[in-house]
PDB file of C-alpha atoms and ligand atoms in Angstrom:
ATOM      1  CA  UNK A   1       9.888  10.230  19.004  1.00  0.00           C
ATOM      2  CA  UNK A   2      11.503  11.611  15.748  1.00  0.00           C
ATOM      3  CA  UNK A   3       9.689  14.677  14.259  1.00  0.00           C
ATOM      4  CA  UNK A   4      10.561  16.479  11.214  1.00  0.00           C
ATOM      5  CA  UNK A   5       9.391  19.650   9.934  1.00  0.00           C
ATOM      6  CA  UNK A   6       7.548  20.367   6.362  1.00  0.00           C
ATOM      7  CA  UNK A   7       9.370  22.383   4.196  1.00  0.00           C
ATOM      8  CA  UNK A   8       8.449  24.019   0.629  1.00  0.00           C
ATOM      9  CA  UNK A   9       5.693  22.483   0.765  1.00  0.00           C
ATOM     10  CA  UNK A  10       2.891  25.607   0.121  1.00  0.00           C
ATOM     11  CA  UNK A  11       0.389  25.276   2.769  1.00  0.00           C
ATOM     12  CA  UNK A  12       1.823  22.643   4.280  1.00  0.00           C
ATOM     13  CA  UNK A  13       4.624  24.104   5.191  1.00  0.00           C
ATOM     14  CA  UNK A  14       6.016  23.893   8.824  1.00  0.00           C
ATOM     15  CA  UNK A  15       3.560  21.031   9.842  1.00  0.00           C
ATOM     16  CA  UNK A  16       5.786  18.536  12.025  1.00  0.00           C
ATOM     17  CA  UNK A  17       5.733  15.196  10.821  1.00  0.00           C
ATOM     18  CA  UNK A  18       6.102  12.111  13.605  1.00  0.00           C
ATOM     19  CA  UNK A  19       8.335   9.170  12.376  1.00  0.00           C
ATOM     20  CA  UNK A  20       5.190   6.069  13.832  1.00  0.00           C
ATOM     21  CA  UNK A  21       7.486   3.096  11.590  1.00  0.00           C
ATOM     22  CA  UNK A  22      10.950   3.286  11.792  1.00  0.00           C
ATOM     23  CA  UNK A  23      13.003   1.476   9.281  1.00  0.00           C
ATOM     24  CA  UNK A  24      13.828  -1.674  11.937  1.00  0.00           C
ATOM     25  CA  UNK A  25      10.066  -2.212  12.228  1.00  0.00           C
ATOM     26  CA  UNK A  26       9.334  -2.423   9.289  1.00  0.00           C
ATOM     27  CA  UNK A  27      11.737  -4.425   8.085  1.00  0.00           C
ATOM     28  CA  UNK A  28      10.506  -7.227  10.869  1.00  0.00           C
ATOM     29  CA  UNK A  29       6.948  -6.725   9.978  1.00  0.00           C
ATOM     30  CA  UNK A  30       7.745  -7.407   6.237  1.00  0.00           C
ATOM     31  CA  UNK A  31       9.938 -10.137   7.549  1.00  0.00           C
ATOM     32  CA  UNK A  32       6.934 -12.016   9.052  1.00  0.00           C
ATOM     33  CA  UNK A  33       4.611 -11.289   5.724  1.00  0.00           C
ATOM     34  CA  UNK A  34       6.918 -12.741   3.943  1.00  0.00           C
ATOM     35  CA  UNK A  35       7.226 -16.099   5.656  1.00  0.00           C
ATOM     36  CA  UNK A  36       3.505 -16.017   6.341  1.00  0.00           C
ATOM     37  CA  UNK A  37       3.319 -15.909   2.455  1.00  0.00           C
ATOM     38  CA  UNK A  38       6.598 -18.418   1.723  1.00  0.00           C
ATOM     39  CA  UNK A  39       4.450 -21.156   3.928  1.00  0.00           C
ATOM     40  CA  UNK A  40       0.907 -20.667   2.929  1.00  0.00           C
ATOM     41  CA  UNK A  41       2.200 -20.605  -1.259  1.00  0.00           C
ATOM     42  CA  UNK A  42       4.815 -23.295  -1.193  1.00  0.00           C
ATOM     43  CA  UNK A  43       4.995 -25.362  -3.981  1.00  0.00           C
ATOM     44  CA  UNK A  44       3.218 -22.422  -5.938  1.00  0.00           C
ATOM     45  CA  UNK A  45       4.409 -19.582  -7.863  1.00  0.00           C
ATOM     46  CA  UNK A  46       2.175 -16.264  -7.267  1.00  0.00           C
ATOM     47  CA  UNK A  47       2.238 -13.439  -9.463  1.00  0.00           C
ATOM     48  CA  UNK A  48       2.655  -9.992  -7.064  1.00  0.00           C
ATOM     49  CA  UNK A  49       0.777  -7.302  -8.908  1.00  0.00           C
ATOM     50  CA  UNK A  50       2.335  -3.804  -7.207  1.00  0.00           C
ATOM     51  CA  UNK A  51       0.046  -0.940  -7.522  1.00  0.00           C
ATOM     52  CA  UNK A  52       1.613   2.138  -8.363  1.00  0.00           C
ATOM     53  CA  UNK A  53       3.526   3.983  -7.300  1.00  0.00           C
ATOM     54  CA  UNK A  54       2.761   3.428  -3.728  1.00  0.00           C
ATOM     55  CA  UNK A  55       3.660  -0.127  -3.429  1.00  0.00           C
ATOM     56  CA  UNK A  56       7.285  -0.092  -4.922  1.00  0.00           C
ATOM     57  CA  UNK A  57       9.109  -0.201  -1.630  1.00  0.00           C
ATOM     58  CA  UNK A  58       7.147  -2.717   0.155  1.00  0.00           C
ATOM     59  CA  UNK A  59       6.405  -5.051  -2.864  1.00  0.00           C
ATOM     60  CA  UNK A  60      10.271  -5.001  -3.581  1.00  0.00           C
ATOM     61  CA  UNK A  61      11.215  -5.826  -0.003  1.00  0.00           C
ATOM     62  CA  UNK A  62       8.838  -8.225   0.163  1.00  0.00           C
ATOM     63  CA  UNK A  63       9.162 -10.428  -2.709  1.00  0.00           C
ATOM     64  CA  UNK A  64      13.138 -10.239  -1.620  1.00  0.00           C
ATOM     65  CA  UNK A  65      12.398 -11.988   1.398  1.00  0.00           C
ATOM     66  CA  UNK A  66       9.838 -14.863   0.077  1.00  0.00           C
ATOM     67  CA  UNK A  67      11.540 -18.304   0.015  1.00  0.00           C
ATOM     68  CA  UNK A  68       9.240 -19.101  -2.961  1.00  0.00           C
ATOM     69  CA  UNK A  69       9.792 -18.505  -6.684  1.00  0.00           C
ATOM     70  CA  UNK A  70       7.173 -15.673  -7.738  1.00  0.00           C
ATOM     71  CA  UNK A  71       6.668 -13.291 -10.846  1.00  0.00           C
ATOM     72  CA  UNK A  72       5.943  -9.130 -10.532  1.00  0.00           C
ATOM     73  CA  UNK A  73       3.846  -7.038 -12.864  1.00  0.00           C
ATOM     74  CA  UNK A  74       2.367  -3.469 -12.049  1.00  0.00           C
ATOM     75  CA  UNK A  75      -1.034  -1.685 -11.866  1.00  0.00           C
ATOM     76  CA  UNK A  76      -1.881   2.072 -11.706  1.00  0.00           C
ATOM     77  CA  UNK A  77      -5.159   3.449 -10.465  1.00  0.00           C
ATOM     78  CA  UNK A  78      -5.741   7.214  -9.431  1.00  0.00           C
ATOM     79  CA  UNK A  79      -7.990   7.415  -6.893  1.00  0.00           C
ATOM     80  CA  UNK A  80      -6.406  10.420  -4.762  1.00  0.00           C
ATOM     81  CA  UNK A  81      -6.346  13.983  -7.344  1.00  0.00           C
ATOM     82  CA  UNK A  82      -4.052  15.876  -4.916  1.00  0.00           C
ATOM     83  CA  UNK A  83      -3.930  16.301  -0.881  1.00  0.00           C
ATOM     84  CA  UNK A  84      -5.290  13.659   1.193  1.00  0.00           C
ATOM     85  CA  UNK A  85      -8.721  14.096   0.061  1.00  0.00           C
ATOM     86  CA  UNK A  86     -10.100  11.021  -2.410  1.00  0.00           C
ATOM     87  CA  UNK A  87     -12.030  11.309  -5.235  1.00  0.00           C
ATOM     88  CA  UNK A  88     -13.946   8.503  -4.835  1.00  0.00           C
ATOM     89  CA  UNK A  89     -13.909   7.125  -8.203  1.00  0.00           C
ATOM     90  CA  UNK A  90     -11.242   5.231  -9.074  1.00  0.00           C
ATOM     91  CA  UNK A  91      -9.488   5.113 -12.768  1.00  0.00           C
ATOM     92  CA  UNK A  92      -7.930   2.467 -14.303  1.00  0.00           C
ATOM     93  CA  UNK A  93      -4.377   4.616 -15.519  1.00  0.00           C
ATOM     94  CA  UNK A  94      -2.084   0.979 -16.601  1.00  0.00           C
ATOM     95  CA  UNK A  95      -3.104  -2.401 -16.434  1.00  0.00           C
ATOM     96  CA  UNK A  96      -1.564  -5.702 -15.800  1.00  0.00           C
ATOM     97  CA  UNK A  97       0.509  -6.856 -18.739  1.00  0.00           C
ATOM     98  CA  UNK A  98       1.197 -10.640 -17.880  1.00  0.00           C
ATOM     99  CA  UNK A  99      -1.616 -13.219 -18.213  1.00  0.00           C
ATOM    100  CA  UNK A 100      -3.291 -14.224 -14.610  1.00  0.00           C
ATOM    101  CA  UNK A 101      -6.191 -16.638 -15.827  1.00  0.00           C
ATOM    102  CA  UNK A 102      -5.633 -19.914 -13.700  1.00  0.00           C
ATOM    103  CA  UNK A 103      -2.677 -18.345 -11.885  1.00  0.00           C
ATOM    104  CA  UNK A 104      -2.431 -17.557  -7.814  1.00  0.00           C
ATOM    105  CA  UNK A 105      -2.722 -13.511  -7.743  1.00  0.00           C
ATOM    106  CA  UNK A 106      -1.278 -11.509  -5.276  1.00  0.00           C
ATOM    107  CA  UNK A 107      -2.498  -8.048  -5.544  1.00  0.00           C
ATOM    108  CA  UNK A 108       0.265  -5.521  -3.248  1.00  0.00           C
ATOM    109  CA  UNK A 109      -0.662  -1.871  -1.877  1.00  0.00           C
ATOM    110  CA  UNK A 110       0.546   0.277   0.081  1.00  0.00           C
ATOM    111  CA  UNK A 111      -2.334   1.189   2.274  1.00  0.00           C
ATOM    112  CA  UNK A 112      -6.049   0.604   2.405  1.00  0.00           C
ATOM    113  CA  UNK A 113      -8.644   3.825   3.544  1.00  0.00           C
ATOM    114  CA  UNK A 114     -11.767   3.805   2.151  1.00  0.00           C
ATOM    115  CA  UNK A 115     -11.103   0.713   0.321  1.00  0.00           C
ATOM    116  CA  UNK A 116     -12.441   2.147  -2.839  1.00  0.00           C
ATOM    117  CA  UNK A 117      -9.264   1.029  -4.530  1.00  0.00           C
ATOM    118  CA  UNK A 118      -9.124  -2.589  -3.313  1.00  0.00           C
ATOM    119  CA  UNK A 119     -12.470  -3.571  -4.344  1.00  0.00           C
ATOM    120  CA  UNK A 120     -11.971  -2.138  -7.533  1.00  0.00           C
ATOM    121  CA  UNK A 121      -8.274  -3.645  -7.830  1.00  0.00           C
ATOM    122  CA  UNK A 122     -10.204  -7.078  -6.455  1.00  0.00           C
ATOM    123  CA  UNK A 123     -13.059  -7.204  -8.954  1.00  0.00           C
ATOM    124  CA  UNK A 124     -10.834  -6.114 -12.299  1.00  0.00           C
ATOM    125  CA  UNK A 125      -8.590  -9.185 -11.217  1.00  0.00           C
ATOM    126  CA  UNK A 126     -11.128 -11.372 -10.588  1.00  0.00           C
ATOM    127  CA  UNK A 127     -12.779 -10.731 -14.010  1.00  0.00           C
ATOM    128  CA  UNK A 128      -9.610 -12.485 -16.040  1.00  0.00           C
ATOM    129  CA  UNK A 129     -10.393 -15.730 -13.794  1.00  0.00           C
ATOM    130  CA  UNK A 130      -7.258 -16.219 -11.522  1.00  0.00           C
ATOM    131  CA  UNK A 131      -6.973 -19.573  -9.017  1.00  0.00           C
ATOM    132  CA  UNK A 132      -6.775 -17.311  -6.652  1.00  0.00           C
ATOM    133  CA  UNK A 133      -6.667 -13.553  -5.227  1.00  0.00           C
ATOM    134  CA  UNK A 134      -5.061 -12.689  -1.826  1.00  0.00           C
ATOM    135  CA  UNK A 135      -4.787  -8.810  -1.171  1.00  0.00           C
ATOM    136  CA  UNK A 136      -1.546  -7.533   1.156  1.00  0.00           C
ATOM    137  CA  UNK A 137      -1.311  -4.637   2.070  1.00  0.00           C
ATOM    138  CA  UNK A 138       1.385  -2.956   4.524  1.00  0.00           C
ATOM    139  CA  UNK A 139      -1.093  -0.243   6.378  1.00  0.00           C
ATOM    140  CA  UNK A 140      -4.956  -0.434   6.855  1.00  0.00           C
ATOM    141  CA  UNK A 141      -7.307   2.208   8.647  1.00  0.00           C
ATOM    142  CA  UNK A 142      -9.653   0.511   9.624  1.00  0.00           C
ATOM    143  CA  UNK A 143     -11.943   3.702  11.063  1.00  0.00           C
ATOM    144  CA  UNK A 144     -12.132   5.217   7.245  1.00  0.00           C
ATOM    145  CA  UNK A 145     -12.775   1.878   5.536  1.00  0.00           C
ATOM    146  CA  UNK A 146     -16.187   2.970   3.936  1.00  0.00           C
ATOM    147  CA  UNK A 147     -17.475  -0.876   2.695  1.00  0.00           C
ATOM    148  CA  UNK A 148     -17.112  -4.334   3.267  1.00  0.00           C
ATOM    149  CA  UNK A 149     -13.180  -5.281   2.480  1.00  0.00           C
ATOM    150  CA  UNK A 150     -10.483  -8.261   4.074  1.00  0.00           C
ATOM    151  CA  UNK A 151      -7.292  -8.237   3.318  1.00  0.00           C
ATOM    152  CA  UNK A 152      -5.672 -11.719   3.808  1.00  0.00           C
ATOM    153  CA  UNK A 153      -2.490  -9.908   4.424  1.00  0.00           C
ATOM    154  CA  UNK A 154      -1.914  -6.822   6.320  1.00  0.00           C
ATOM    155  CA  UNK A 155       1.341  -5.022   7.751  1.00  0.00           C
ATOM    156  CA  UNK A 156       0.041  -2.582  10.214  1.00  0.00           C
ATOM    157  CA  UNK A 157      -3.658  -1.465  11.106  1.00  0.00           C
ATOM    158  CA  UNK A 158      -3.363   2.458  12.018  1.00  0.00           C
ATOM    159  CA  UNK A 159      -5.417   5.186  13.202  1.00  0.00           C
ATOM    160  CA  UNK A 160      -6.707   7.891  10.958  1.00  0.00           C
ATOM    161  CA  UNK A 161      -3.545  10.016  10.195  1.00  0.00           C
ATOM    162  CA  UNK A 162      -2.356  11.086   6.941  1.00  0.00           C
ATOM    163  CA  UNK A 163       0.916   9.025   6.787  1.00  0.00           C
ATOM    164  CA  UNK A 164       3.743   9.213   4.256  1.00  0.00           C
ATOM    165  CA  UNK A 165       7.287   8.162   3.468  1.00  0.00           C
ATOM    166  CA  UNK A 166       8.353   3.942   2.141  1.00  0.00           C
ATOM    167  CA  UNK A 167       6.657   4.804  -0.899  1.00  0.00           C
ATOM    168  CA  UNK A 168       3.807   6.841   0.694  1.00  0.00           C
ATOM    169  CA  UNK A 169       3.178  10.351  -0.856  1.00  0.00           C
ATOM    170  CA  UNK A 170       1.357  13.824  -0.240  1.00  0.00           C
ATOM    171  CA  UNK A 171       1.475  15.182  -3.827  1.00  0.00           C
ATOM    172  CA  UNK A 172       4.185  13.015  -5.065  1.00  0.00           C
ATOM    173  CA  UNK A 173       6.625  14.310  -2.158  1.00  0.00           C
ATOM    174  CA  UNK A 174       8.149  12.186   0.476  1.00  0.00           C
ATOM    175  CA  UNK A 175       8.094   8.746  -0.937  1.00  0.00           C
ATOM    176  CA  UNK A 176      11.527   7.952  -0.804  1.00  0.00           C
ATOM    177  CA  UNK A 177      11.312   8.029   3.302  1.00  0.00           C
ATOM    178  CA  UNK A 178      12.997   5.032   4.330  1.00  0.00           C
ATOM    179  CA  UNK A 179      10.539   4.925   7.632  1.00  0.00           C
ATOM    180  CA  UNK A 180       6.503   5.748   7.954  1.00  0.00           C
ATOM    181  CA  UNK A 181       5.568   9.471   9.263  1.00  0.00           C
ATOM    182  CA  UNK A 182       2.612  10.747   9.988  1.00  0.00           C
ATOM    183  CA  UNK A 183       1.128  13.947  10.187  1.00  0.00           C
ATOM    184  CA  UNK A 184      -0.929  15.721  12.548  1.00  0.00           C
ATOM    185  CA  UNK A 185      -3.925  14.014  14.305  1.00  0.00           C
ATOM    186  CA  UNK A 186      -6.152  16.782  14.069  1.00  0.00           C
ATOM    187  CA  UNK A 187      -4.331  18.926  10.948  1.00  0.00           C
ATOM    188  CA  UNK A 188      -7.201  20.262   9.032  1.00  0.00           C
ATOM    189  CA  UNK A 189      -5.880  20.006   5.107  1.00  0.00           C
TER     190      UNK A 189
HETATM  191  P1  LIG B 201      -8.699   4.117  -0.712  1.00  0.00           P
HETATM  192  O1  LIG B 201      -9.261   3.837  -2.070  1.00  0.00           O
HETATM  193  O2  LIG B 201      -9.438   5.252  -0.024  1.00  0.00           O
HETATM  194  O3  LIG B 201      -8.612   2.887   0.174  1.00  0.00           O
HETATM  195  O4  LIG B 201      -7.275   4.720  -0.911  1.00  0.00           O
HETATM  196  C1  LIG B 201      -6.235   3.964  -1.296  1.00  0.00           C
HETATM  197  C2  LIG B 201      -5.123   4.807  -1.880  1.00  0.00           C
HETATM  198  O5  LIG B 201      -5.122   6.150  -1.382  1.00  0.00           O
HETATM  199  C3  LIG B 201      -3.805   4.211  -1.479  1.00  0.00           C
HETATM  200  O6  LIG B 201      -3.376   3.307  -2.443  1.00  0.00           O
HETATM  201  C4  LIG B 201      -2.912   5.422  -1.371  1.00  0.00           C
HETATM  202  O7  LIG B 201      -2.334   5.667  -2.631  1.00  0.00           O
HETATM  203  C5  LIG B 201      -3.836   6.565  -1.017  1.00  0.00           C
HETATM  204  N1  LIG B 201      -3.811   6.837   0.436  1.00  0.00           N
HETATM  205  C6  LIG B 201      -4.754   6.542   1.348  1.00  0.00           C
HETATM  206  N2  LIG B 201      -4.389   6.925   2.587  1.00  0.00           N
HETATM  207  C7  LIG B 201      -3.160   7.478   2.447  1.00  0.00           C
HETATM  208  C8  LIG B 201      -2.217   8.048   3.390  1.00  0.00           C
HETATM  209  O8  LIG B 201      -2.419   8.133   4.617  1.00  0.00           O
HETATM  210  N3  LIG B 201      -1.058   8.498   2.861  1.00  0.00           N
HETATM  211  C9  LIG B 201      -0.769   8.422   1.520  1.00  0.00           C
HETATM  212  N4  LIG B 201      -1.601   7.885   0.624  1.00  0.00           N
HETATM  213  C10 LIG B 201      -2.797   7.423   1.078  1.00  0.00           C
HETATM  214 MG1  LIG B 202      -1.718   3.408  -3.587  1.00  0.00          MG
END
């Protein structure tokens, strides 16, 4: 198991961080998405909405692998304010800037907890009339989901550790990981 230790990081500090994704398995898992995707849109073109900033790594490996043609835009919600503790109201910070009425959406995150975001990111899509909405995401907790929510395509389902790294942050650190860590089970933040 690969560890690594916190550092600079205020109270944070010295926590040892367990590598539970390494680069290879990821890179398979996206693999599969991605063909999984390629066969169930051929002979469509889907627009991949990324949410920020979370989703940059995973929609940008994934949308290299699809054997289909498809078009990218961006969305930024806040629903975390700082640490790993959410808000629970989520704000709309940029929307969408390409048109999506009659086209197939794909909406791309990173991970899905409570699943605040998702329905949220779900319903302002659906209000601009799409042909269709699919939801991938490449982690899900399914323990902390707090409401009803399916995503038609999900990476990994994981247990309820704080995780970061492949575009995963605490406090805007640790994004550029190349692999998923997690933190302590029971680290009391
Ligand atoms: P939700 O609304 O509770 O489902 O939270 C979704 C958002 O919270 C994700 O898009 C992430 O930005 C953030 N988030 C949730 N869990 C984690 C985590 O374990 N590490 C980093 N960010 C997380
Ligand atoms: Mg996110």
């Amino acid at each position: 198991m690969n560890t690594r230790v916190v550092e600079n990081m205020g109270k944070y500090t010295g926590q040892v961080l367990e590598e539970i994704f390494s680069r290879e398995v990821i890179e398979k898992r996206v693999d599969e998405l991605a063909k999984q995707i390629s066969t169930e849109y051929a002979g469509k073109v889907p627009i991949l909405i990324g949410v920020l900033n979370g989703s940059v790594f995973f929609l940008a490996d994934l949308a290299k692998r699809l054997d289909i043609d498809c078009e990218i835009d961006f969305i930024k919600v806040s629903s975390y304010h700082s640490g790993t503790q959410s808000s629970g109201t989520v704000r709309l910070l940029k929307d969408i800037s390409c048109i999506i009425t009659d086209r197939d959406v794909i909406i791309v995150e990173d991970i899905i907890d409570s699943g605040l975001t998702a329905r949220f990111l779900k319903h302002r899509i659906l209000e601009n009339q799409p042909a269709s909405v699919a939801f991938a995401s490449l982690l899900f907790k399914p323990e902390c989901l707090k409401l009803e929510f399916e995503a038609e395509y999900v990476g990994f389902e994981v247990a309820d550790r704080f995780l970061v790294g492949y575009g995963l942050d605490l406090d805007q650190k640790f994004r550029n990981l190349p692999s998923i860590w997690a933190f302590p089970v029971n680290m009391n933040l």
